Amino acid sequence: MDTRRLKSFIVIVDSGSITRAADILHVAQPALSQQLAALEEYFGQKLLIRSQQGVSMTDAGHAVYRHAQIILRQMEQAQADASAAGNSLAGRVSVGLVPFSSAATLSADLLAETRKRHPGILLHLTESVGQTYSQMIMNGRLEMALIHGTGPIKGVRFEPLLREEFFLVAHRDFAIEADNKPVPITALDGMPFLLPPAYNFVRRAVDTAFTRTRTNLKVVGEIEIVRTLTRAVSDGLGATIMPKAVADRIVTEASEPLICRVVSPRIDETLSLCVSDQTPLPEPAVAVKEILLELTARLKP
């Protein structure tokens, strides 16, 4: 098996088109089509379905895509291990940090600590809102991720680390008193809110809390960028409800003094470390995991 064919297959799938993949790989389209045909002949299965919209994977294609990611990562790690034999840890480690959570506040510290302890490790960090981290771990695109929830999801293992309590953050014009008492969710009926989209864990937790208390949740804007959310809340365009670490960041970075109070009934979510339950972590990834666990432990109240 020529691993270049596996790499080409991954690029075709990720780009969604043989034509685009040929441009990315700087090879002629007929040559790329021959590589795909050779791969399908090797596995004795049709891997991709072509259409005017591009390409889509068959069931066999999904299986090959997942294994191709793992094989190429292992090849990269083998090269790094050979180069660093007898020296420090080396290799590429990919970590997903779920946005709108305490996890997202750890990225700079994780990078700094990894560089300090293991300068040979190339750390790849992502805070994507449009991709499912558990699926990326199963496909071999990530070694680990900090995500909301406790599973179960077949193919990955969850290690619950901490519970994140949610806080209301609002401009003083919304007439929320600045004290330490919990704000009843029922008192927020009809208040304009700025929140992530419905598929986000934070949004779902807020939706559930308002539904259980039979309170109207008025969402006037869906925002997936913390910096934009901070500015909008500072400008009084709406209030928000966020995990404490994100709420603290909004208050700190805001241009106006903001009210930050816990809500009642309590809203919280579990932050878990997610890894594959099928593929053991290579040594560099184990080292990064240890640092990530140390940093997460500091967030516990």
PDB file of C-alpha atoms in Angstrom:
ATOM      1  CA  MET A   1       0.000   0.000   0.000  1.00  0.00           C
ATOM      2  CA  ASP A   2       1.361   3.401  -1.042  1.00  0.00           C
ATOM      3  CA  THR A   3       0.522   5.792   1.769  1.00  0.00           C
ATOM      4  CA  ARG A   4       0.372   8.625  -0.768  1.00  0.00           C
ATOM      5  CA  ARG A   5      -2.875   7.113  -2.020  1.00  0.00           C
ATOM      6  CA  LEU A   6      -4.295   7.301   1.496  1.00  0.00           C
ATOM      7  CA  LYS A   7      -3.262  10.943   1.792  1.00  0.00           C
ATOM      8  CA  SER A   8      -4.833  11.695  -1.581  1.00  0.00           C
ATOM      9  CA  PHE A   9      -8.036   9.963  -0.512  1.00  0.00           C
ATOM     10  CA  ILE A  10      -8.227  12.097   2.645  1.00  0.00           C
ATOM     11  CA  VAL A  11      -7.708  15.300   0.660  1.00  0.00           C
ATOM     12  CA  ILE A  12     -10.420  14.296  -1.835  1.00  0.00           C
ATOM     13  CA  VAL A  13     -12.890  13.672   0.999  1.00  0.00           C
ATOM     14  CA  ASP A  14     -11.986  16.837   2.926  1.00  0.00           C
ATOM     15  CA  SER A  15     -12.151  19.056  -0.152  1.00  0.00           C
ATOM     16  CA  GLY A  16     -15.314  17.378  -1.432  1.00  0.00           C
ATOM     17  CA  SER A  17     -14.102  17.241  -5.020  1.00  0.00           C
ATOM     18  CA  ILE A  18     -11.453  15.436  -7.076  1.00  0.00           C
ATOM     19  CA  THR A  19     -10.866  18.637  -9.046  1.00  0.00           C
ATOM     20  CA  ARG A  20     -10.227  20.697  -5.897  1.00  0.00           C
ATOM     21  CA  ALA A  21      -8.095  17.912  -4.426  1.00  0.00           C
ATOM     22  CA  ALA A  22      -5.957  17.829  -7.587  1.00  0.00           C
ATOM     23  CA  ASP A  23      -5.325  21.574  -7.239  1.00  0.00           C
ATOM     24  CA  ILE A  24      -4.407  21.209  -3.563  1.00  0.00           C
ATOM     25  CA  LEU A  25      -2.058  18.284  -4.203  1.00  0.00           C
ATOM     26  CA  HIS A  26      -0.624  19.824  -7.400  1.00  0.00           C
ATOM     27  CA  VAL A  27      -1.260  16.679  -9.449  1.00  0.00           C
ATOM     28  CA  ALA A  28      -3.201  16.138 -12.650  1.00  0.00           C
ATOM     29  CA  GLN A  29      -6.840  15.156 -12.161  1.00  0.00           C
ATOM     30  CA  PRO A  30      -6.536  11.950 -14.270  1.00  0.00           C
ATOM     31  CA  ALA A  31      -3.562  10.843 -12.130  1.00  0.00           C
ATOM     32  CA  LEU A  32      -5.584  11.466  -8.949  1.00  0.00           C
ATOM     33  CA  SER A  33      -8.527   9.513 -10.357  1.00  0.00           C
ATOM     34  CA  GLN A  34      -6.146   6.617 -11.080  1.00  0.00           C
ATOM     35  CA  GLN A  35      -4.930   6.695  -7.473  1.00  0.00           C
ATOM     36  CA  LEU A  36      -8.524   6.515  -6.267  1.00  0.00           C
ATOM     37  CA  ALA A  37      -9.280   3.650  -8.653  1.00  0.00           C
ATOM     38  CA  ALA A  38      -6.193   1.774  -7.415  1.00  0.00           C
ATOM     39  CA  LEU A  39      -7.319   2.291  -3.825  1.00  0.00           C
ATOM     40  CA  GLU A  40     -10.805   0.980  -4.561  1.00  0.00           C
ATOM     41  CA  GLU A  41      -9.293  -2.020  -6.363  1.00  0.00           C
ATOM     42  CA  TYR A  42      -7.047  -2.716  -3.378  1.00  0.00           C
ATOM     43  CA  PHE A  43      -9.985  -2.775  -0.953  1.00  0.00           C
ATOM     44  CA  GLY A  44     -12.376  -4.360  -3.430  1.00  0.00           C
ATOM     45  CA  GLN A  45     -15.008  -1.762  -2.563  1.00  0.00           C
ATOM     46  CA  LYS A  46     -16.358   1.462  -4.015  1.00  0.00           C
ATOM     47  CA  LEU A  47     -15.187   4.189  -1.630  1.00  0.00           C
ATOM     48  CA  LEU A  48     -16.676   7.355  -3.134  1.00  0.00           C
ATOM     49  CA  ILE A  49     -19.813   8.285  -5.006  1.00  0.00           C
ATOM     50  CA  ARG A  50     -19.375  11.093  -7.548  1.00  0.00           C
ATOM     51  CA  SER A  51     -22.129  13.598  -8.362  1.00  0.00           C
ATOM     52  CA  GLN A  52     -22.480  17.111  -9.725  1.00  0.00           C
ATOM     53  CA  GLN A  53     -22.223  18.364  -6.141  1.00  0.00           C
ATOM     54  CA  GLY A  54     -18.877  16.603  -5.584  1.00  0.00           C
ATOM     55  CA  VAL A  55     -18.050  13.331  -3.848  1.00  0.00           C
ATOM     56  CA  SER A  56     -19.552  11.505  -0.867  1.00  0.00           C
ATOM     57  CA  MET A  57     -18.255   8.480   0.999  1.00  0.00           C
ATOM     58  CA  THR A  58     -19.804   5.039   0.951  1.00  0.00           C
ATOM     59  CA  ASP A  59     -19.847   2.977   4.171  1.00  0.00           C
ATOM     60  CA  ALA A  60     -16.572   1.405   3.065  1.00  0.00           C
ATOM     61  CA  GLY A  61     -15.211   4.864   2.342  1.00  0.00           C
ATOM     62  CA  HIS A  62     -15.978   5.983   5.899  1.00  0.00           C
ATOM     63  CA  ALA A  63     -14.057   2.993   7.266  1.00  0.00           C
ATOM     64  CA  VAL A  64     -11.041   3.599   5.015  1.00  0.00           C
ATOM     65  CA  TYR A  65     -11.079   7.338   5.807  1.00  0.00           C
ATOM     66  CA  ARG A  66     -10.905   6.644   9.553  1.00  0.00           C
ATOM     67  CA  HIS A  67      -8.087   4.109   9.212  1.00  0.00           C
ATOM     68  CA  ALA A  68      -6.204   6.319   6.740  1.00  0.00           C
ATOM     69  CA  GLN A  69      -6.147   9.142   9.293  1.00  0.00           C
ATOM     70  CA  ILE A  70      -4.785   6.771  11.942  1.00  0.00           C
ATOM     71  CA  ILE A  71      -2.182   5.186   9.614  1.00  0.00           C
ATOM     72  CA  LEU A  72      -0.823   8.529   8.438  1.00  0.00           C
ATOM     73  CA  ARG A  73      -0.645   9.819  12.001  1.00  0.00           C
ATOM     74  CA  GLN A  74       1.270   6.707  13.011  1.00  0.00           C
ATOM     75  CA  MET A  75       3.652   7.212  10.109  1.00  0.00           C
ATOM     76  CA  GLU A  76       4.243  10.824  11.172  1.00  0.00           C
ATOM     77  CA  GLN A  77       4.836   9.682  14.743  1.00  0.00           C
ATOM     78  CA  ALA A  78       7.225   6.949  13.604  1.00  0.00           C
ATOM     79  CA  GLN A  79       9.271   9.530  11.705  1.00  0.00           C
ATOM     80  CA  ALA A  80       9.273  11.880  14.701  1.00  0.00           C
ATOM     81  CA  ASP A  81      10.278   9.075  17.078  1.00  0.00           C
ATOM     82  CA  ALA A  82      13.090   7.990  14.779  1.00  0.00           C
ATOM     83  CA  SER A  83      14.379  11.564  14.484  1.00  0.00           C
ATOM     84  CA  ALA A  84      14.194  12.122  18.228  1.00  0.00           C
ATOM     85  CA  ALA A  85      15.468   8.692  19.283  1.00  0.00           C
ATOM     86  CA  GLY A  86      17.347   9.064  22.535  1.00  0.00           C
ATOM     87  CA  ASN A  87      16.270  12.684  22.882  1.00  0.00           C
ATOM     88  CA  SER A  88      13.101  14.463  24.012  1.00  0.00           C
ATOM     89  CA  LEU A  89       9.538  13.682  22.946  1.00  0.00           C
ATOM     90  CA  ALA A  90       8.610  14.848  19.454  1.00  0.00           C
ATOM     91  CA  GLY A  91       5.627  14.666  17.123  1.00  0.00           C
ATOM     92  CA  ARG A  92       2.341  16.364  16.308  1.00  0.00           C
ATOM     93  CA  VAL A  93      -0.524  16.318  18.820  1.00  0.00           C
ATOM     94  CA  SER A  94      -3.997  17.650  17.973  1.00  0.00           C
ATOM     95  CA  VAL A  95      -6.294  18.860  20.756  1.00  0.00           C
ATOM     96  CA  GLY A  96      -9.849  20.147  20.492  1.00  0.00           C
ATOM     97  CA  LEU A  97     -11.086  22.700  23.052  1.00  0.00           C
ATOM     98  CA  VAL A  98     -14.818  23.278  23.026  1.00  0.00           C
ATOM     99  CA  PRO A  99     -15.716  26.971  22.589  1.00  0.00           C
ATOM    100  CA  PHE A 100     -17.796  28.817  25.216  1.00  0.00           C
ATOM    101  CA  SER A 101     -16.307  26.791  28.066  1.00  0.00           C
ATOM    102  CA  SER A 102     -13.451  26.795  30.543  1.00  0.00           C
ATOM    103  CA  ALA A 103     -11.600  24.644  28.010  1.00  0.00           C
ATOM    104  CA  ALA A 104     -11.278  27.583  25.629  1.00  0.00           C
ATOM    105  CA  THR A 105      -9.470  29.598  28.314  1.00  0.00           C
ATOM    106  CA  LEU A 106      -6.701  26.987  28.545  1.00  0.00           C
ATOM    107  CA  SER A 107      -5.339  27.203  24.994  1.00  0.00           C
ATOM    108  CA  ALA A 108      -2.554  29.733  25.616  1.00  0.00           C
ATOM    109  CA  ASP A 109      -1.433  28.030  28.848  1.00  0.00           C
ATOM    110  CA  LEU A 110      -1.491  24.607  27.208  1.00  0.00           C
ATOM    111  CA  LEU A 111       0.667  25.864  24.349  1.00  0.00           C
ATOM    112  CA  ALA A 112       3.102  27.599  26.729  1.00  0.00           C
ATOM    113  CA  GLU A 113       3.485  24.601  29.042  1.00  0.00           C
ATOM    114  CA  THR A 114       3.908  22.175  26.151  1.00  0.00           C
ATOM    115  CA  ARG A 115       6.598  24.376  24.592  1.00  0.00           C
ATOM    116  CA  LYS A 116       8.321  24.665  27.962  1.00  0.00           C
ATOM    117  CA  ARG A 117       8.324  20.962  28.852  1.00  0.00           C
ATOM    118  CA  HIS A 118       8.394  19.310  25.426  1.00  0.00           C
ATOM    119  CA  PRO A 119       9.737  21.714  22.759  1.00  0.00           C
ATOM    120  CA  GLY A 120       9.848  18.876  20.225  1.00  0.00           C
ATOM    121  CA  ILE A 121       6.059  18.485  20.257  1.00  0.00           C
ATOM    122  CA  LEU A 122       4.109  20.363  17.601  1.00  0.00           C
ATOM    123  CA  LEU A 123       0.805  21.225  19.278  1.00  0.00           C
ATOM    124  CA  HIS A 124      -2.236  21.716  17.047  1.00  0.00           C
ATOM    125  CA  LEU A 125      -5.154  23.438  18.821  1.00  0.00           C
ATOM    126  CA  THR A 126      -8.652  23.909  17.474  1.00  0.00           C
ATOM    127  CA  GLU A 127     -11.749  25.615  18.879  1.00  0.00           C
ATOM    128  CA  SER A 128     -14.131  24.718  16.069  1.00  0.00           C
ATOM    129  CA  VAL A 129     -17.856  25.326  16.398  1.00  0.00           C
ATOM    130  CA  GLY A 130     -18.780  23.566  13.176  1.00  0.00           C
ATOM    131  CA  GLN A 131     -17.296  20.104  13.733  1.00  0.00           C
ATOM    132  CA  THR A 132     -18.056  17.294  16.158  1.00  0.00           C
ATOM    133  CA  TYR A 133     -14.939  16.586  18.224  1.00  0.00           C
ATOM    134  CA  SER A 134     -15.935  13.026  19.113  1.00  0.00           C
ATOM    135  CA  GLN A 135     -16.247  12.227  15.392  1.00  0.00           C
ATOM    136  CA  MET A 136     -12.868  13.855  14.703  1.00  0.00           C
ATOM    137  CA  ILE A 137     -11.297  11.648  17.402  1.00  0.00           C
ATOM    138  CA  MET A 138     -12.855   8.528  15.898  1.00  0.00           C
ATOM    139  CA  ASN A 139     -11.559   9.578  12.464  1.00  0.00           C
ATOM    140  CA  GLY A 140      -8.063  10.112  13.837  1.00  0.00           C
ATOM    141  CA  ARG A 141      -8.059  13.867  13.209  1.00  0.00           C
ATOM    142  CA  LEU A 142      -7.749  14.642  16.926  1.00  0.00           C
ATOM    143  CA  GLU A 143      -5.982  12.768  19.712  1.00  0.00           C
ATOM    144  CA  MET A 144      -8.120  14.288  22.456  1.00  0.00           C
ATOM    145  CA  ALA A 145     -10.633  17.003  23.220  1.00  0.00           C
ATOM    146  CA  LEU A 146     -12.210  18.818  26.143  1.00  0.00           C
ATOM    147  CA  ILE A 147     -15.946  18.782  25.481  1.00  0.00           C
ATOM    148  CA  HIS A 148     -19.254  19.173  27.286  1.00  0.00           C
ATOM    149  CA  GLY A 149     -21.123  16.008  28.225  1.00  0.00           C
ATOM    150  CA  THR A 150     -20.338  12.582  29.597  1.00  0.00           C
ATOM    151  CA  GLY A 151     -21.349  10.308  26.705  1.00  0.00           C
ATOM    152  CA  PRO A 152     -21.682   7.495  26.089  1.00  0.00           C
ATOM    153  CA  ILE A 153     -20.611   7.626  22.446  1.00  0.00           C
ATOM    154  CA  LYS A 154     -19.377   4.453  20.778  1.00  0.00           C
ATOM    155  CA  GLY A 155     -15.729   4.742  19.764  1.00  0.00           C
ATOM    156  CA  VAL A 156     -14.661   7.302  22.380  1.00  0.00           C
ATOM    157  CA  ARG A 157     -14.123   7.370  26.131  1.00  0.00           C
ATOM    158  CA  PHE A 158     -15.200  10.222  28.417  1.00  0.00           C
ATOM    159  CA  GLU A 159     -13.376  11.252  31.597  1.00  0.00           C
ATOM    160  CA  PRO A 160     -15.480  13.821  33.505  1.00  0.00           C
ATOM    161  CA  LEU A 161     -13.230  16.544  34.943  1.00  0.00           C
ATOM    162  CA  LEU A 162     -15.393  19.329  36.388  1.00  0.00           C
ATOM    163  CA  ARG A 163     -18.834  20.894  36.518  1.00  0.00           C
ATOM    164  CA  GLU A 164     -19.143  24.367  35.015  1.00  0.00           C
ATOM    165  CA  GLU A 165     -21.727  26.645  36.629  1.00  0.00           C
ATOM    166  CA  PHE A 166     -23.404  29.204  34.365  1.00  0.00           C
ATOM    167  CA  PHE A 167     -23.687  32.941  35.113  1.00  0.00           C
ATOM    168  CA  LEU A 168     -25.903  35.719  33.815  1.00  0.00           C
ATOM    169  CA  VAL A 169     -23.939  38.638  32.323  1.00  0.00           C
ATOM    170  CA  ALA A 170     -25.878  41.814  31.583  1.00  0.00           C
ATOM    171  CA  HIS A 171     -25.469  45.553  31.120  1.00  0.00           C
ATOM    172  CA  ARG A 172     -26.570  47.627  34.129  1.00  0.00           C
ATOM    173  CA  ASP A 173     -29.334  49.134  31.956  1.00  0.00           C
ATOM    174  CA  PHE A 174     -31.206  45.836  32.293  1.00  0.00           C
ATOM    175  CA  ALA A 175     -31.947  46.698  35.945  1.00  0.00           C
ATOM    176  CA  ILE A 176     -30.298  43.592  37.404  1.00  0.00           C
ATOM    177  CA  GLU A 177     -28.993  44.412  40.868  1.00  0.00           C
ATOM    178  CA  ALA A 178     -25.300  43.905  41.559  1.00  0.00           C
ATOM    179  CA  ASP A 179     -25.345  41.452  44.470  1.00  0.00           C
ATOM    180  CA  ASN A 180     -24.326  37.862  45.144  1.00  0.00           C
ATOM    181  CA  LYS A 181     -27.824  36.366  45.295  1.00  0.00           C
ATOM    182  CA  PRO A 182     -28.920  34.011  42.506  1.00  0.00           C
ATOM    183  CA  VAL A 183     -31.155  35.590  39.872  1.00  0.00           C
ATOM    184  CA  PRO A 184     -34.377  33.595  39.376  1.00  0.00           C
ATOM    185  CA  ILE A 185     -34.687  32.448  35.781  1.00  0.00           C
ATOM    186  CA  THR A 186     -38.353  33.442  35.903  1.00  0.00           C
ATOM    187  CA  ALA A 187     -37.206  37.068  36.377  1.00  0.00           C
ATOM    188  CA  LEU A 188     -35.525  36.907  32.959  1.00  0.00           C
ATOM    189  CA  ASP A 189     -38.741  36.322  31.007  1.00  0.00           C
ATOM    190  CA  GLY A 190     -38.661  38.329  27.789  1.00  0.00           C
ATOM    191  CA  MET A 191     -35.186  39.797  28.367  1.00  0.00           C
ATOM    192  CA  PRO A 192     -33.214  39.974  25.085  1.00  0.00           C
ATOM    193  CA  PHE A 193     -30.460  37.352  25.024  1.00  0.00           C
ATOM    194  CA  LEU A 194     -27.351  36.782  22.921  1.00  0.00           C
ATOM    195  CA  LEU A 195     -26.426  33.079  22.820  1.00  0.00           C
ATOM    196  CA  PRO A 196     -24.729  30.459  20.632  1.00  0.00           C
ATOM    197  CA  PRO A 197     -26.873  28.534  18.077  1.00  0.00           C
ATOM    198  CA  ALA A 198     -29.235  25.761  19.136  1.00  0.00           C
ATOM    199  CA  TYR A 199     -26.753  22.932  18.453  1.00  0.00           C
ATOM    200  CA  ASN A 200     -24.278  24.316  21.011  1.00  0.00           C
ATOM    201  CA  PHE A 201     -24.143  22.598  24.447  1.00  0.00           C
ATOM    202  CA  VAL A 202     -24.308  25.950  26.262  1.00  0.00           C
ATOM    203  CA  ARG A 203     -27.428  26.974  24.345  1.00  0.00           C
ATOM    204  CA  ARG A 204     -29.100  23.629  24.943  1.00  0.00           C
ATOM    205  CA  ALA A 205     -28.444  23.881  28.689  1.00  0.00           C
ATOM    206  CA  VAL A 206     -29.950  27.382  28.779  1.00  0.00           C
ATOM    207  CA  ASP A 207     -32.930  26.325  26.632  1.00  0.00           C
ATOM    208  CA  THR A 208     -33.618  23.396  28.975  1.00  0.00           C
ATOM    209  CA  ALA A 209     -33.466  25.580  32.097  1.00  0.00           C
ATOM    210  CA  PHE A 210     -35.902  28.122  30.669  1.00  0.00           C
ATOM    211  CA  THR A 211     -38.268  25.396  29.447  1.00  0.00           C
ATOM    212  CA  ARG A 212     -38.318  23.670  32.839  1.00  0.00           C
ATOM    213  CA  THR A 213     -39.217  26.920  34.589  1.00  0.00           C
ATOM    214  CA  ARG A 214     -41.754  27.785  31.873  1.00  0.00           C
ATOM    215  CA  THR A 215     -39.913  31.009  31.159  1.00  0.00           C
ATOM    216  CA  ASN A 216     -39.853  32.676  27.749  1.00  0.00           C
ATOM    217  CA  LEU A 217     -36.304  32.751  26.337  1.00  0.00           C
ATOM    218  CA  LYS A 218     -36.069  35.666  23.927  1.00  0.00           C
ATOM    219  CA  VAL A 219     -32.976  35.194  21.731  1.00  0.00           C
ATOM    220  CA  VAL A 220     -32.249  38.303  19.651  1.00  0.00           C
ATOM    221  CA  GLY A 221     -28.881  37.180  18.286  1.00  0.00           C
ATOM    222  CA  GLU A 222     -26.845  33.993  17.868  1.00  0.00           C
ATOM    223  CA  ILE A 223     -23.119  34.610  18.308  1.00  0.00           C
ATOM    224  CA  GLU A 224     -20.250  32.118  18.118  1.00  0.00           C
ATOM    225  CA  ILE A 225     -17.365  34.543  18.758  1.00  0.00           C
ATOM    226  CA  VAL A 226     -16.620  35.485  22.372  1.00  0.00           C
ATOM    227  CA  ARG A 227     -15.037  38.818  21.385  1.00  0.00           C
ATOM    228  CA  THR A 228     -18.165  39.820  19.456  1.00  0.00           C
ATOM    229  CA  LEU A 229     -20.386  38.611  22.290  1.00  0.00           C
ATOM    230  CA  THR A 230     -18.399  40.729  24.762  1.00  0.00           C
ATOM    231  CA  ARG A 231     -18.814  43.858  22.685  1.00  0.00           C
ATOM    232  CA  ALA A 232     -22.525  43.256  22.102  1.00  0.00           C
ATOM    233  CA  VAL A 233     -23.225  42.712  25.808  1.00  0.00           C
ATOM    234  CA  SER A 234     -21.105  45.792  26.657  1.00  0.00           C
ATOM    235  CA  ASP A 235     -23.195  47.833  24.219  1.00  0.00           C
ATOM    236  CA  GLY A 236     -26.409  46.671  25.886  1.00  0.00           C
ATOM    237  CA  LEU A 237     -27.669  44.792  22.830  1.00  0.00           C
ATOM    238  CA  GLY A 238     -28.600  41.821  24.975  1.00  0.00           C
ATOM    239  CA  ALA A 239     -27.664  39.777  28.015  1.00  0.00           C
ATOM    240  CA  THR A 240     -26.067  36.336  27.960  1.00  0.00           C
ATOM    241  CA  ILE A 241     -25.692  33.245  30.133  1.00  0.00           C
ATOM    242  CA  MET A 242     -22.306  31.548  29.995  1.00  0.00           C
ATOM    243  CA  PRO A 243     -20.077  29.141  31.966  1.00  0.00           C
ATOM    244  CA  LYS A 244     -18.165  30.996  34.694  1.00  0.00           C
ATOM    245  CA  ALA A 245     -14.811  31.112  32.877  1.00  0.00           C
ATOM    246  CA  VAL A 246     -16.390  32.703  29.801  1.00  0.00           C
ATOM    247  CA  ALA A 247     -18.570  35.010  31.912  1.00  0.00           C
ATOM    248  CA  ASP A 248     -15.462  36.204  33.780  1.00  0.00           C
ATOM    249  CA  ARG A 249     -13.699  36.857  30.461  1.00  0.00           C
ATOM    250  CA  ILE A 250     -16.622  38.908  29.156  1.00  0.00           C
ATOM    251  CA  VAL A 251     -16.708  41.001  32.332  1.00  0.00           C
ATOM    252  CA  THR A 252     -12.930  41.529  32.274  1.00  0.00           C
ATOM    253  CA  GLU A 253     -12.766  42.514  28.598  1.00  0.00           C
ATOM    254  CA  ALA A 254     -15.953  44.583  28.503  1.00  0.00           C
ATOM    255  CA  SER A 255     -15.764  48.342  27.884  1.00  0.00           C
ATOM    256  CA  GLU A 256     -18.607  48.923  30.346  1.00  0.00           C
ATOM    257  CA  PRO A 257     -19.166  47.650  33.925  1.00  0.00           C
ATOM    258  CA  LEU A 258     -21.380  44.549  33.701  1.00  0.00           C
ATOM    259  CA  ILE A 259     -23.515  42.628  36.153  1.00  0.00           C
ATOM    260  CA  CYS A 260     -22.442  38.988  36.633  1.00  0.00           C
ATOM    261  CA  ARG A 261     -24.623  36.744  38.792  1.00  0.00           C
ATOM    262  CA  VAL A 262     -25.423  33.064  39.115  1.00  0.00           C
ATOM    263  CA  VAL A 263     -28.939  31.978  38.147  1.00  0.00           C
ATOM    264  CA  SER A 264     -31.517  29.841  39.946  1.00  0.00           C
ATOM    265  CA  PRO A 265     -32.309  27.026  39.383  1.00  0.00           C
ATOM    266  CA  ARG A 266     -28.627  26.319  38.823  1.00  0.00           C
ATOM    267  CA  ILE A 267     -27.459  25.693  35.243  1.00  0.00           C
ATOM    268  CA  ASP A 268     -24.290  23.683  34.780  1.00  0.00           C
ATOM    269  CA  GLU A 269     -22.574  21.276  32.401  1.00  0.00           C
ATOM    270  CA  THR A 270     -19.888  18.612  32.808  1.00  0.00           C
ATOM    271  CA  LEU A 271     -16.580  19.227  31.046  1.00  0.00           C
ATOM    272  CA  SER A 272     -14.967  15.920  30.029  1.00  0.00           C
ATOM    273  CA  LEU A 273     -11.743  14.761  28.434  1.00  0.00           C
ATOM    274  CA  CYS A 274     -12.583  12.712  25.363  1.00  0.00           C
ATOM    275  CA  VAL A 275     -10.166  10.220  23.760  1.00  0.00           C
ATOM    276  CA  SER A 276     -10.451   7.198  21.490  1.00  0.00           C
ATOM    277  CA  ASP A 277     -11.307   3.918  23.164  1.00  0.00           C
ATOM    278  CA  GLN A 278      -9.733   1.986  20.278  1.00  0.00           C
ATOM    279  CA  THR A 279      -6.415   3.694  19.530  1.00  0.00           C
ATOM    280  CA  PRO A 280      -3.906   4.167  22.392  1.00  0.00           C
ATOM    281  CA  LEU A 281      -2.396   7.627  22.715  1.00  0.00           C
ATOM    282  CA  PRO A 282       1.227   7.897  21.500  1.00  0.00           C
ATOM    283  CA  GLU A 283       3.790   9.131  24.023  1.00  0.00           C
ATOM    284  CA  PRO A 284       3.701  12.805  22.947  1.00  0.00           C
ATOM    285  CA  ALA A 285      -0.098  12.822  23.251  1.00  0.00           C
ATOM    286  CA  VAL A 286       0.130  11.238  26.713  1.00  0.00           C
ATOM    287  CA  ALA A 287       2.490  14.041  27.765  1.00  0.00           C
ATOM    288  CA  VAL A 288       0.088  16.701  26.456  1.00  0.00           C
ATOM    289  CA  LYS A 289      -2.822  14.965  28.192  1.00  0.00           C
ATOM    290  CA  GLU A 290      -1.000  15.178  31.530  1.00  0.00           C
ATOM    291  CA  ILE A 291      -0.475  18.922  31.073  1.00  0.00           C
ATOM    292  CA  LEU A 292      -4.116  19.392  30.059  1.00  0.00           C
ATOM    293  CA  LEU A 293      -5.317  17.551  33.172  1.00  0.00           C
ATOM    294  CA  GLU A 294      -3.076  19.714  35.372  1.00  0.00           C
ATOM    295  CA  LEU A 295      -4.419  22.923  33.859  1.00  0.00           C
ATOM    296  CA  THR A 296      -8.037  21.763  34.097  1.00  0.00           C
ATOM    297  CA  ALA A 297      -7.574  20.866  37.772  1.00  0.00           C
ATOM    298  CA  ARG A 298      -6.721  24.519  38.482  1.00  0.00           C
ATOM    299  CA  LEU A 299     -10.187  25.534  37.292  1.00  0.00           C
ATOM    300  CA  LYS A 300     -11.961  23.561  39.985  1.00  0.00           C
ATOM    301  CA  PRO A 301     -13.490  25.737  42.726  1.00  0.00           C
TER     302      PRO A 301
END
